[in-house]
XYZ file of C-alpha atoms in Angstrom:
765
model
C 35.174 -10.540 -0.727
C 33.496 -7.389 0.485
C 31.403 -5.197 -1.840
C 28.860 -2.530 -1.418
C 25.759 -1.309 -3.220
C 26.445 1.474 -5.712
C 23.082 3.011 -5.432
C 21.691 4.606 -2.308
C 18.319 4.088 -0.848
C 15.815 6.494 -2.529
C 12.512 8.097 -2.864
C 10.946 6.131 -0.071
C 12.341 3.213 -2.053
C 15.425 1.318 -2.569
C 17.990 1.249 -5.357
C 18.017 -1.811 -7.574
C 21.442 -3.101 -6.769
C 23.156 -6.162 -5.493
C 23.790 -6.245 -1.772
C 26.957 -8.052 -0.812
C 28.975 -8.470 2.348
C 29.712 -5.543 4.503
C 30.219 -5.513 8.223
C 32.572 -4.796 11.020
C 35.597 -7.041 11.494
C 35.003 -9.540 14.237
C 36.518 -12.797 15.302
C 35.081 -15.877 13.652
C 32.948 -17.930 15.950
C 30.686 -20.847 15.754
C 27.408 -19.677 14.156
C 24.372 -19.879 16.424
C 21.967 -22.552 15.370
C 19.029 -21.499 13.251
C 15.511 -22.948 13.526
C 13.239 -23.109 10.450
C 9.762 -21.906 11.184
C 7.097 -22.355 8.469
C 4.939 -19.278 8.522
C 2.904 -19.953 5.301
C 3.282 -23.194 3.381
C 1.076 -23.528 0.313
C 2.899 -26.375 -1.340
C 6.116 -28.149 -2.014
C 8.947 -25.569 -1.791
C 10.335 -26.926 -5.140
C 7.040 -25.874 -6.743
C 6.634 -22.457 -5.117
C 8.266 -19.061 -4.789
C 9.699 -18.977 -1.318
C 10.322 -15.955 0.884
C 12.924 -16.755 3.491
C 13.243 -14.200 6.329
C 16.330 -14.269 8.543
C 16.729 -12.085 11.637
C 19.840 -10.471 12.986
C 20.514 -8.824 16.317
C 17.494 -10.420 17.995
C 18.667 -11.986 21.223
C 16.590 -14.871 22.602
C 14.421 -12.428 24.582
C 13.827 -10.349 21.389
C 12.573 -13.103 19.154
C 8.868 -12.390 20.007
C 9.492 -8.926 18.766
C 10.959 -10.418 15.605
C 7.775 -12.403 15.059
C 5.778 -9.260 15.395
C 7.917 -7.587 12.785
C 7.519 -10.488 10.440
C 3.700 -10.348 10.938
C 3.582 -6.734 9.974
C 5.871 -7.163 6.964
C 3.707 -9.961 5.657
C 0.361 -8.471 6.328
C 1.426 -5.252 4.529
C 2.673 -7.468 1.630
C -0.640 -9.288 1.408
C -2.503 -5.948 0.920
C -0.618 -5.114 -2.255
C -1.596 -6.667 -5.629
C -0.599 -8.982 -7.039
C 0.630 -10.410 -3.779
C -2.894 -10.244 -2.295
C -4.377 -12.364 -4.978
C -1.382 -14.600 -5.390
C -0.226 -15.093 -1.843
C -1.042 -18.839 -2.301
C 1.766 -19.000 -4.795
C 4.283 -18.325 -2.068
C 5.771 -20.184 0.888
C 7.114 -18.024 3.758
C 9.657 -19.309 6.254
C 11.651 -17.706 8.942
C 14.983 -18.999 10.251
C 14.988 -17.998 13.870
C 18.462 -17.219 15.311
C 19.136 -16.077 18.893
C 21.894 -13.535 18.547
C 24.576 -13.280 21.132
C 23.998 -9.554 21.331
C 20.888 -7.394 20.833
C 20.948 -4.837 18.009
C 23.199 -4.405 15.013
C 26.411 -2.579 14.379
C 26.785 1.220 13.916
C 23.129 1.904 14.808
C 22.307 4.749 14.620
C 25.777 6.432 14.426
C 29.066 5.505 12.937
C 30.424 5.659 16.490
C 27.852 3.323 17.872
C 29.051 -0.057 19.099
C 29.979 -2.929 16.796
C 27.865 -5.865 17.856
C 28.507 -9.635 17.634
C 25.543 -10.773 15.539
C 25.198 -13.931 13.246
C 24.642 -11.966 10.028
C 27.003 -9.079 10.901
C 24.431 -6.544 9.798
C 25.600 -2.925 10.049
C 24.397 0.505 9.065
C 26.634 3.036 7.231
C 27.226 0.487 4.515
C 29.040 -1.843 6.975
C 30.339 0.819 9.445
C 32.102 2.712 6.697
C 32.739 6.306 7.814
C 32.261 7.469 4.227
C 29.172 5.323 3.744
C 25.505 6.221 3.983
C 23.826 5.897 7.361
C 20.713 4.165 5.965
C 22.607 1.623 3.935
C 22.089 -1.608 5.985
C 24.340 -4.401 4.850
C 24.545 -8.106 5.593
C 27.111 -10.980 5.379
C 26.127 -12.762 2.186
C 27.649 -16.095 3.045
C 26.111 -16.173 6.511
C 22.563 -15.283 5.397
C 22.741 -17.876 2.550
C 23.945 -20.580 4.947
C 20.904 -19.919 7.137
C 18.506 -19.769 4.247
C 19.840 -23.129 3.071
C 18.405 -24.658 6.130
C 14.985 -24.400 4.482
C 14.535 -27.710 2.536
C 13.686 -27.309 -1.113
C 14.732 -23.740 -1.446
C 17.499 -22.592 -3.726
C 18.879 -19.335 -5.074
C 16.582 -19.770 -8.112
C 13.210 -20.064 -6.226
C 13.607 -17.906 -3.132
C 14.032 -14.372 -2.004
C 15.975 -13.754 1.175
C 15.079 -10.852 3.423
C 17.309 -10.129 6.342
C 15.625 -8.055 9.089
C 17.694 -6.158 11.658
C 16.675 -5.547 15.206
C 16.515 -1.730 14.834
C 14.046 1.137 14.758
C 16.400 3.161 12.525
C 15.321 3.694 8.948
C 17.486 1.583 6.663
C 17.755 -1.238 4.238
C 19.096 -2.193 0.819
C 17.819 -4.101 -2.268
C 18.719 -6.279 -5.054
C 19.616 -10.007 -4.905
C 19.203 -9.886 -1.170
C 16.912 -7.438 0.684
C 17.642 -5.946 4.105
C 15.354 -3.859 6.312
C 15.315 -2.625 9.857
C 12.470 -4.442 11.660
C 10.983 -1.763 13.724
C 11.080 1.371 11.519
C 7.868 2.865 10.288
C 8.707 2.160 6.629
C 10.437 -1.199 7.017
C 7.474 -3.301 5.887
C 7.239 -1.318 2.624
C 10.791 -2.148 1.632
C 9.877 -5.796 0.819
C 7.307 -5.218 -1.945
C 9.513 -2.620 -3.633
C 12.514 -4.964 -3.457
C 10.393 -7.831 -4.910
C 9.534 -5.396 -7.689
C 13.256 -5.362 -8.551
C 14.426 -8.927 -7.846
C 11.272 -10.764 -8.928
C 9.739 -8.381 -11.465
C 12.843 -6.928 -12.997
C 11.344 -3.496 -12.485
C 13.312 -0.354 -12.380
C 13.266 2.628 -10.069
C 10.976 5.497 -11.222
C 12.409 8.341 -9.047
C 14.495 11.100 -10.473
C 17.764 10.843 -8.569
C 20.427 8.296 -7.675
C 21.683 9.972 -4.530
C 19.081 11.642 -2.315
C 19.025 15.329 -2.480
C 20.782 15.302 -5.904
C 18.393 15.718 -8.760
C 19.201 13.592 -11.827
C 19.814 15.235 -15.162
C 18.331 14.560 -18.622
C 18.121 10.989 -19.948
C 20.051 10.724 -23.156
C 19.914 7.025 -23.971
C 17.702 5.028 -26.249
C 14.324 3.534 -25.720
C 14.663 1.815 -22.256
C 14.423 -1.951 -21.900
C 12.362 -1.322 -18.787
C 8.690 -2.265 -19.343
C 7.582 0.788 -17.519
C 9.754 3.558 -18.997
C 9.597 5.039 -22.484
C 10.660 7.833 -24.767
C 7.400 7.526 -26.750
C 4.509 9.839 -26.678
C 1.107 8.509 -25.718
C 0.053 8.682 -29.405
C 3.230 6.687 -30.354
C 2.521 4.171 -27.655
C -0.920 3.581 -29.150
C 0.088 3.696 -32.755
C 3.026 1.252 -32.224
C 1.211 -0.766 -29.591
C 4.130 -0.641 -27.280
C 4.595 -1.107 -23.611
C 1.605 0.068 -21.506
C -0.566 1.365 -24.373
C -3.431 -0.952 -23.387
C -3.732 0.710 -20.055
C -3.631 4.362 -21.151
C -6.464 6.380 -19.720
C -7.353 3.842 -16.990
C -7.614 5.061 -13.373
C -4.370 4.075 -11.816
C -4.206 1.693 -8.898
C -1.566 4.058 -7.433
C -3.536 7.191 -8.164
C -4.409 9.403 -11.072
C -4.738 7.829 -14.496
C -2.302 5.727 -16.531
C -0.573 8.082 -18.967
C 2.878 9.447 -19.363
C 4.775 11.190 -16.555
C 8.225 12.615 -16.954
C 11.092 11.328 -14.789
C 12.429 7.940 -13.851
C 15.635 5.765 -14.027
C 17.313 8.364 -11.784
C 16.742 11.114 -14.429
C 14.519 14.148 -14.017
C 13.837 14.698 -17.751
C 13.765 12.924 -21.059
C 12.186 9.723 -19.979
C 8.635 8.835 -18.927
C 6.778 6.426 -16.626
C 3.092 5.262 -16.549
C 1.785 7.042 -13.444
C 2.418 9.829 -10.925
C 3.605 7.574 -8.230
C 3.546 3.872 -7.841
C 5.475 1.439 -5.645
C 8.568 1.836 -7.784
C 8.683 5.569 -7.116
C 7.221 5.973 -3.694
C 6.866 3.475 -0.919
C 3.383 3.400 0.454
C 1.503 3.337 -2.884
C 0.512 0.268 -4.881
C 2.020 -0.991 -8.065
C 0.195 0.573 -11.005
C -1.322 -1.539 -13.696
C 1.655 -1.813 -16.060
C 4.030 -2.846 -13.212
C 1.360 -5.080 -11.676
C 0.987 -6.924 -14.978
C 4.675 -7.613 -15.112
C 4.617 -8.736 -11.496
C 1.832 -11.227 -12.258
C 3.811 -12.744 -15.025
C 7.035 -12.935 -13.060
C 5.421 -14.281 -9.874
C 3.492 -16.991 -11.845
C 6.667 -17.947 -13.653
C 8.289 -18.832 -10.321
C 5.952 -21.788 -10.197
C 3.772 -23.717 -12.562
C 0.056 -22.936 -12.800
C -0.472 -26.640 -13.903
C 0.859 -28.390 -10.820
C -0.061 -32.028 -11.423
C -2.209 -34.333 -13.438
C -2.631 -37.769 -14.968
C 0.870 -38.801 -16.214
C 1.385 -37.998 -19.981
C 4.655 -39.926 -20.458
C 2.927 -42.920 -22.034
C -0.383 -43.579 -23.855
C -3.470 -44.001 -21.654
C -6.540 -46.033 -22.031
C -10.023 -44.709 -22.995
C -11.636 -46.297 -20.008
C -10.466 -43.845 -17.370
C -10.917 -40.318 -15.909
C -8.103 -37.911 -16.831
C -7.455 -35.006 -14.448
C -5.262 -31.935 -14.019
C -4.551 -29.923 -10.910
C -4.096 -26.145 -11.397
C -2.754 -23.699 -8.848
C -5.220 -21.721 -6.822
C -5.037 -17.939 -6.479
C -6.875 -16.445 -3.511
C -9.001 -14.091 -5.635
C -10.174 -16.308 -8.500
C -10.035 -19.773 -10.149
C -7.850 -20.620 -13.051
C -9.671 -21.652 -16.235
C -9.396 -25.293 -17.490
C -10.476 -26.275 -20.978
C -10.177 -29.551 -22.954
C -10.009 -30.638 -26.532
C -10.232 -34.088 -27.999
C -8.681 -34.513 -31.449
C -8.740 -30.774 -31.734
C -12.401 -30.292 -30.867
C -13.418 -28.547 -27.711
C -15.180 -30.667 -25.052
C -18.078 -29.248 -23.006
C -16.674 -29.775 -19.579
C -17.841 -26.428 -18.069
C -14.448 -25.745 -16.591
C -14.038 -29.109 -14.873
C -10.587 -30.345 -14.011
C -11.303 -33.790 -15.225
C -12.661 -35.687 -18.299
C -14.290 -39.119 -18.193
C -12.981 -40.696 -21.421
C -15.439 -43.593 -21.006
C -18.321 -41.152 -21.756
C -16.759 -39.852 -24.967
C -17.646 -42.840 -27.147
C -14.330 -42.902 -28.830
C -13.693 -44.749 -32.093
C -11.159 -47.487 -31.884
C -7.588 -46.294 -32.256
C -5.524 -43.451 -31.018
C -6.729 -39.894 -30.080
C -5.209 -36.788 -28.711
C -6.479 -35.178 -25.603
C -5.295 -31.718 -24.495
C -5.929 -29.888 -21.234
C -5.206 -26.130 -21.101
C -4.944 -24.177 -17.897
C -5.082 -20.398 -18.195
C -5.078 -17.592 -15.698
C -8.041 -15.333 -16.670
C -6.897 -12.523 -14.311
C -8.000 -9.026 -15.192
C -4.506 -7.854 -14.244
C -3.154 -9.005 -17.563
C -4.162 -7.443 -20.949
C -1.140 -8.307 -23.031
C -2.040 -11.458 -25.077
C 1.641 -12.432 -25.192
C 1.807 -12.429 -21.403
C -1.477 -14.359 -21.243
C -0.135 -16.927 -23.600
C 3.254 -17.226 -21.949
C 4.202 -20.307 -19.880
C 3.654 -18.200 -16.795
C -0.153 -17.864 -17.386
C -1.005 -20.687 -19.797
C 0.135 -24.345 -19.466
C -1.033 -27.362 -21.459
C -0.765 -31.117 -21.018
C -1.304 -33.580 -23.816
C -2.166 -37.273 -23.710
C -2.229 -39.945 -26.383
C -5.366 -41.999 -25.786
C -5.193 -45.619 -27.014
C -8.516 -47.456 -26.930
C -6.771 -50.790 -26.885
C -5.309 -50.138 -23.472
C -7.032 -51.128 -20.199
C -6.478 -49.104 -17.128
C -5.964 -50.809 -13.788
C -8.549 -49.871 -11.216
C -7.108 -50.200 -7.702
C -9.530 -49.148 -4.851
C -8.620 -45.557 -3.804
C -10.577 -44.073 -0.936
C -11.959 -40.617 -1.318
C -9.792 -38.344 0.764
C -8.460 -34.773 0.706
C -4.797 -34.501 -0.210
C -4.493 -30.630 0.047
C -6.620 -27.500 0.340
C -6.645 -23.958 1.272
C -4.900 -23.799 4.709
C -7.324 -24.426 7.584
C -5.036 -22.919 10.294
C -6.099 -19.355 9.746
C -9.459 -17.727 8.834
C -10.209 -17.078 5.207
C -11.580 -13.863 3.906
C -15.148 -13.124 2.791
C -14.041 -12.814 -0.893
C -11.594 -15.700 -1.106
C -11.815 -18.687 -3.342
C -11.369 -21.806 -1.113
C -10.198 -24.978 -2.799
C -9.644 -28.711 -2.062
C -7.779 -31.467 -3.842
C -8.961 -34.939 -3.544
C -7.519 -38.308 -4.432
C -8.006 -39.145 -8.154
C -8.999 -42.687 -8.806
C -8.880 -43.695 -12.513
C -12.435 -45.000 -12.607
C -14.428 -42.425 -10.528
C -14.435 -38.818 -9.493
C -14.732 -38.393 -5.634
C -17.692 -36.199 -4.904
C -17.157 -33.048 -2.858
C -19.965 -31.277 -1.002
C -19.904 -27.931 0.804
C -21.842 -26.417 3.676
C -21.710 -22.960 5.139
C -23.016 -22.762 8.638
C -24.578 -26.143 8.147
C -26.411 -25.184 4.884
C -25.415 -26.663 1.528
C -23.838 -24.176 -0.892
C -23.194 -24.559 -4.632
C -19.758 -24.191 -6.161
C -17.821 -24.847 -9.363
C -18.418 -27.454 -12.000
C -16.426 -30.202 -10.246
C -17.014 -28.904 -6.619
C -13.288 -28.270 -6.036
C -13.514 -24.588 -5.732
C -15.884 -22.364 -3.710
C -16.006 -18.662 -4.448
C -17.043 -17.011 -1.219
C -17.479 -13.607 -2.894
C -20.461 -14.989 -4.848
C -22.210 -15.848 -1.512
C -22.271 -12.216 -0.271
C -21.773 -13.246 3.290
C -23.358 -11.314 6.183
C -20.723 -9.738 8.422
C -19.377 -11.949 11.229
C -17.871 -15.404 11.520
C -19.022 -18.437 9.518
C -18.013 -22.061 9.368
C -17.300 -23.618 6.016
C -16.963 -27.376 5.632
C -16.067 -29.566 2.666
C -16.750 -33.261 2.608
C -15.524 -36.108 0.421
C -16.252 -39.636 1.446
C -15.573 -39.810 5.231
C -13.121 -36.936 5.149
C -13.924 -33.370 6.064
C -12.061 -30.058 6.203
C -13.364 -27.013 8.050
C -12.447 -23.332 7.744
C -13.406 -20.306 9.717
C -14.624 -17.590 7.339
C -13.916 -14.096 8.570
C -16.587 -11.846 6.990
C -16.109 -9.106 9.488
C -14.278 -6.059 8.067
C -11.839 -4.276 10.478
C -12.835 -1.151 12.430
C -11.027 2.015 11.541
C -11.018 5.355 13.321
C -9.040 8.515 13.038
C -7.773 11.165 15.463
C -6.800 14.667 14.400
C -4.980 17.393 16.190
C -7.164 20.170 17.585
C -8.889 22.007 14.699
C -10.032 25.598 14.594
C -13.482 24.638 13.660
C -15.512 21.395 13.322
C -18.698 21.062 11.302
C -20.835 18.340 9.709
C -21.282 18.508 5.900
C -24.728 18.020 4.257
C -23.734 14.416 3.435
C -23.042 13.741 7.140
C -19.162 13.640 6.911
C -17.262 15.665 9.422
C -15.287 18.709 8.248
C -12.451 20.369 10.041
C -10.636 23.762 9.590
C -6.969 24.178 10.448
C -4.789 27.171 10.056
C -1.458 25.222 10.744
C 0.000 21.870 10.033
C -2.193 19.087 11.535
C -1.719 15.436 12.383
C -3.824 12.373 11.701
C -3.563 9.076 13.536
C -5.381 6.029 12.185
C -6.369 3.233 14.427
C -7.514 -0.168 13.067
C -8.644 -3.160 15.027
C -9.991 -6.628 14.017
C -11.171 -9.859 15.666
C -8.514 -11.845 13.685
C -5.022 -12.164 15.224
C -2.341 -10.305 13.401
C -1.308 -6.817 12.158
C -4.127 -4.823 10.624
C -3.000 -2.500 7.782
C -4.476 1.049 7.834
C -4.571 3.131 4.557
C -5.588 6.605 3.531
C -5.928 8.668 0.356
C -6.335 12.374 -0.214
C -8.648 13.938 -2.877
C -9.185 10.539 -4.532
C -5.527 9.847 -5.263
C -3.921 6.511 -4.680
C -4.336 4.547 -1.425
C -1.343 5.050 0.737
C -0.083 2.853 3.569
C -0.454 4.527 6.991
C 2.845 3.796 8.703
C 2.742 6.372 11.370
C 5.479 8.998 10.696
C 8.821 8.162 8.999
C 10.844 8.897 12.109
C 8.487 7.203 14.512
C 5.976 4.379 13.711
C 3.970 5.341 16.785
C 3.677 9.030 15.846
C 0.700 10.398 13.796
C 1.043 11.371 10.169
C 1.660 15.129 9.673
C -0.001 17.200 6.889
C 1.374 20.531 5.818
C 0.820 22.778 2.699
C 4.356 22.046 1.403
C 5.222 18.726 2.993
C 8.010 17.907 5.517
C 11.560 17.208 4.281
C 13.015 14.158 6.022
C 16.302 13.004 4.754
C 15.744 14.650 1.367
C 12.349 13.123 0.838
C 9.015 14.993 1.295
C 6.135 13.609 3.314
C 2.598 14.828 4.000
C 2.173 17.296 1.181
C -1.534 18.216 0.878
C -2.912 18.832 -2.603
C -0.645 18.122 -5.544
C 1.956 15.623 -4.323
C 5.477 16.875 -3.669
C 7.875 13.885 -3.236
C 11.337 15.452 -3.641
C 12.534 18.842 -2.349
C 12.758 20.204 -5.936
C 9.250 19.436 -6.945
C 7.593 22.760 -7.884
C 3.946 22.386 -7.042
C 1.410 24.778 -5.508
C 0.929 24.773 -1.745
C -1.841 22.609 -0.400
C -4.047 25.264 1.027
C -7.773 24.867 0.653
C -10.260 22.015 1.049
C -9.236 18.423 0.848
C -11.032 15.115 1.227
C -9.324 12.307 3.113
C -10.611 8.720 3.015
C -9.391 6.034 5.306
C -9.860 2.298 5.653
C -7.997 -0.834 6.932
C -7.341 -4.406 5.650
C -7.311 -7.181 8.131
C -5.136 -10.325 8.153
C -7.869 -12.330 6.337
C -7.798 -9.856 3.473
C -11.141 -8.132 4.215
C -11.159 -4.460 3.306
C -13.206 -2.029 5.300
C -15.661 0.310 3.699
C -13.833 3.699 3.597
C -14.690 6.451 5.985
C -14.244 10.025 4.952
C -13.761 13.547 6.304
C -12.730 16.816 4.817
C -10.159 19.406 5.979
C -9.631 22.967 4.981
C -6.156 24.235 5.492
C -5.809 27.958 5.895
C -2.537 29.884 5.856
C -0.752 29.765 9.216
C -0.558 33.156 11.040
C 2.916 34.674 11.054
C 5.179 34.210 13.996
C 4.529 36.407 17.028
C 6.754 39.272 17.809
C 4.833 40.182 20.860
C 2.538 37.969 22.982
C -0.214 38.955 25.451
C -1.595 36.439 27.893
C -3.678 36.810 31.086
C -5.512 40.086 31.589
C -4.817 43.396 29.821
C -6.682 46.486 30.958
C -6.990 49.499 28.713
C -6.452 50.148 25.067
C -4.235 47.819 22.967
C -2.717 49.485 19.926
C -0.637 47.335 17.513
C 1.564 49.525 15.455
C 4.183 47.077 14.044
C 4.970 43.403 13.928
C 2.682 40.538 15.006
C 0.930 40.741 18.339
C -0.637 37.465 19.573
C -3.337 37.241 22.095
C -3.289 33.747 23.645
C -6.109 32.971 25.972
C -6.025 36.553 26.944
C -8.604 38.865 28.315
C -8.469 42.461 26.923
C -10.690 45.133 28.308
C -10.437 48.179 26.059
C -10.353 48.935 22.371
C -7.911 47.039 20.111
C -6.505 48.898 17.158
C -4.390 47.496 14.420
C -2.245 49.986 12.506
C -1.294 49.686 8.793
C 1.133 46.807 8.166
C 0.745 45.327 11.608
C -0.969 41.987 12.389
C -3.264 40.816 15.160
C -3.580 37.074 16.026
C -6.211 36.437 18.756
C -6.629 32.801 19.781
C -9.290 31.671 22.306
C -9.201 35.235 23.719
C -11.928 37.629 25.040
C -11.915 41.262 23.963
C -14.316 43.826 25.503
C -14.317 46.949 23.262
C -14.220 47.571 19.605
C -11.669 45.909 17.282
C -10.605 48.164 14.494
C -8.070 47.757 11.716
C -7.185 49.843 8.610
C -4.638 48.585 6.153
C -3.526 45.785 8.488
C -1.039 43.223 7.380
C -3.374 40.572 8.761
C -6.163 39.939 11.241
C -6.859 36.537 12.789
C -9.738 36.211 15.225
C -9.697 32.476 16.127
C -12.258 31.095 18.475
C -12.352 34.376 20.274
C -15.127 36.494 21.709
C -15.473 40.154 21.007
C -18.038 42.374 22.698
C -18.211 45.503 20.554
C -18.042 46.319 16.863
C -15.487 44.800 14.622
C -14.433 46.930 11.599
C -11.698 45.472 9.391
C -10.869 47.577 6.314
C -8.145 47.521 3.672
C -6.455 44.327 5.002
C -3.589 43.483 2.715
C -2.878 39.834 3.874
C -4.903 37.099 5.533
C -8.198 38.089 7.191
C -9.550 35.111 9.172
C -12.459 35.024 11.509
C -13.200 31.493 12.451
C -15.380 30.330 15.318
C -16.066 32.381 18.398
C -18.593 35.203 18.969
C -19.024 38.800 18.075
C -21.548 40.830 19.929
C -21.967 43.866 17.788
C -21.708 44.655 14.080
C -19.093 43.062 11.793
C -17.804 45.002 8.802
C -15.244 43.671 6.431
C -14.320 45.966 3.480
C -11.595 46.688 1.016
C -9.311 43.557 1.571
C -6.791 43.777 -1.272
C -5.487 40.197 -1.576
C -6.439 38.723 -4.954
C -5.409 35.117 -4.392
C -7.558 34.605 -1.310
C -10.547 36.399 0.196
C -11.489 36.921 3.876
C -12.456 33.803 5.679
C -15.562 34.298 7.961
C -16.550 30.870 9.082
C -18.562 29.429 11.906
C -18.650 32.609 13.847
C -21.753 33.848 15.715
C -22.548 37.460 15.070
C -25.155 39.232 17.218
C -25.613 42.140 14.860
C -25.413 43.097 11.224
C -22.696 41.770 8.880
C -21.593 43.950 5.926
C -18.937 43.077 3.381
C -18.000 45.028 0.303
C -15.163 46.107 -2.020
C -13.028 43.047 -1.186
C -10.787 42.043 -4.053
C -11.873 38.476 -3.537
C -15.255 37.701 -2.072
C -15.365 36.289 1.506
C -15.794 32.523 2.108
C -17.435 30.763 4.954
C -15.883 27.337 4.103
C -19.308 25.783 4.269
C -19.669 26.835 7.946
C -22.282 29.761 7.835
C -22.217 32.806 9.984
C -24.939 32.373 12.641
C -26.680 34.825 15.039
C -28.940 37.751 14.466
C -29.072 40.662 12.146
C -28.904 41.079 8.412
C -25.950 40.158 6.176
C -25.441 42.400 3.185
C -23.115 42.915 0.279
C -20.550 40.219 -0.349
C -21.456 38.587 2.941
C -25.113 38.001 2.111
C -24.521 34.387 1.003
C -22.568 33.592 4.235
C -25.357 34.095 6.810
C -27.595 31.340 8.240
C -30.451 31.898 10.576
């Protein structure tokens, strides 16, 4: 049976809907064989949450590209909490299939070829002319058959992700997830989809179909944990939903509060933060949604994995033990009670009953394993079976425990096949004889290091490692395990398009001035193999995944005052975010701080770098352009005259209402304007006096040199003043009567001669 998702992809996110079969008709053929490749195995598949990734449209020669796509998808996932801290709860497998043909059907257009591929993936909702181009569907039966090749995984303990060999933006979400492998945003589909299928989270954007704003929500209090009708005061008074997080700085930017829109409606319902993973791909989960994800992810396994059997009474002459799970970021807490009284075990995973001096008879021993993560504040979630497990034994002093000889060996540990990060918690599990506790010792670069109460965990963060590579070794008996510790953060750099002006701030940070949209490219490198994930944030907002540009992963990110509309979503808006075309927010002119960093495959996060940009209004479009040499006077009476790398010998006069834009040009002779619509002298040289009076629009003098006096008076714009920044003036500078005082953007006017009036604060040296 063929069905399609009802909801469209949205808001840099995907609709929470069930993806079923859709694809072009094709003759049945023998399915190509699939090869299971373990990518990350942290334990028995039956005891883990399993991510099974299946490719489509990757011919044999394309499979290396598929592996690169998987590496990127996973490394992005491991930067996002709670997956970063709990990646050890997941197994990841791929099922490699060599497709008979390369590519998938109807990519990128409905008239594009139908291809013979194992999963019959297709854009346009399965090559449906009335479908949506970005809706990428898969044959359910086929993808399940391949996923079933992974032993121990079932529909209950796995998430299937089908990746198409395509650079076109597309995917779908729900029970099964699909994504194009090579698109800039592909790797961000998976965490959002896991928010739906694993966390039961809902979409936070304000439309169902892109470009069509949703109306007012009229239902009752939503079941969604991260949507409400209640005010902040009511949330606190009634202790409902995310009240414990109110006022906290949000992991996805801003603070946790109450923000209108969500559940495909623009009004009448509220969410916890401005933008989180469930609203906009690229940001993190905020605290309320992260808390839910911790509970749901932990519930997919058992935090108490193993222990001394409790199905029958045990003797009082033995050691009793439990084996908890091992998050990457912290250790689970283990506590013990004997006949209801706490034992002083200092967090050890074992108790030696022979040392308890038990009175003859029967006793009750209880071990409790709890996840102390700071990601959870709700006591009900903390006490749930997802985060708290107990095991109870009846201890009978009349019983004698057999004591077979069991050598001290390691039975499992943090994987040794990849470097661990400088802040990871590394663990080992040893054999567990009934009569003794195998001793474990640790060395770092050959030097002994201390660890947890029973020496099974080592918190590297507490060691404050020096940058570089280190060797960590654990020893029990004659057995050893060795890890490479990567304590070197990735290197991150940025490239910007050409600015009007560059300066260094008093704090040593670079600052740039632009008068048009600009681009930023982030580059991140590391000495650990694998995809390095760059991030940036503006004005202290949430960290945002740097994916290139939505239409091209290799292109730089583009910043504009109002953002760029791509397929009815808005990208690159400076200042107050604008995510949908109908968002009414002020343009992003002015000064902004941009921070950047990267996270390497070992989980090390670089110290952020920082720079500032000031975005000025863009000059109007030219109606006349002068290049090369111009001899004699130049009088601009109407429109916009642009001098582009021009050389003008003679006076330049700008009449009322007209505009001059001189870029990297040379003018010999006075420049005079009175009542001009705008004057822009950009990295240009003027030999002669410059007199600019009564300008009604933008007046911008940035960079360059003026040999002669500069006078700026009577500018009438009230929302912005003249900009006189980084220009060298050999002569006096006088400003007065401007409706808004001139600004040098932190780049003083240099040169010789006094500065008076409103320009007095702008001069240096």
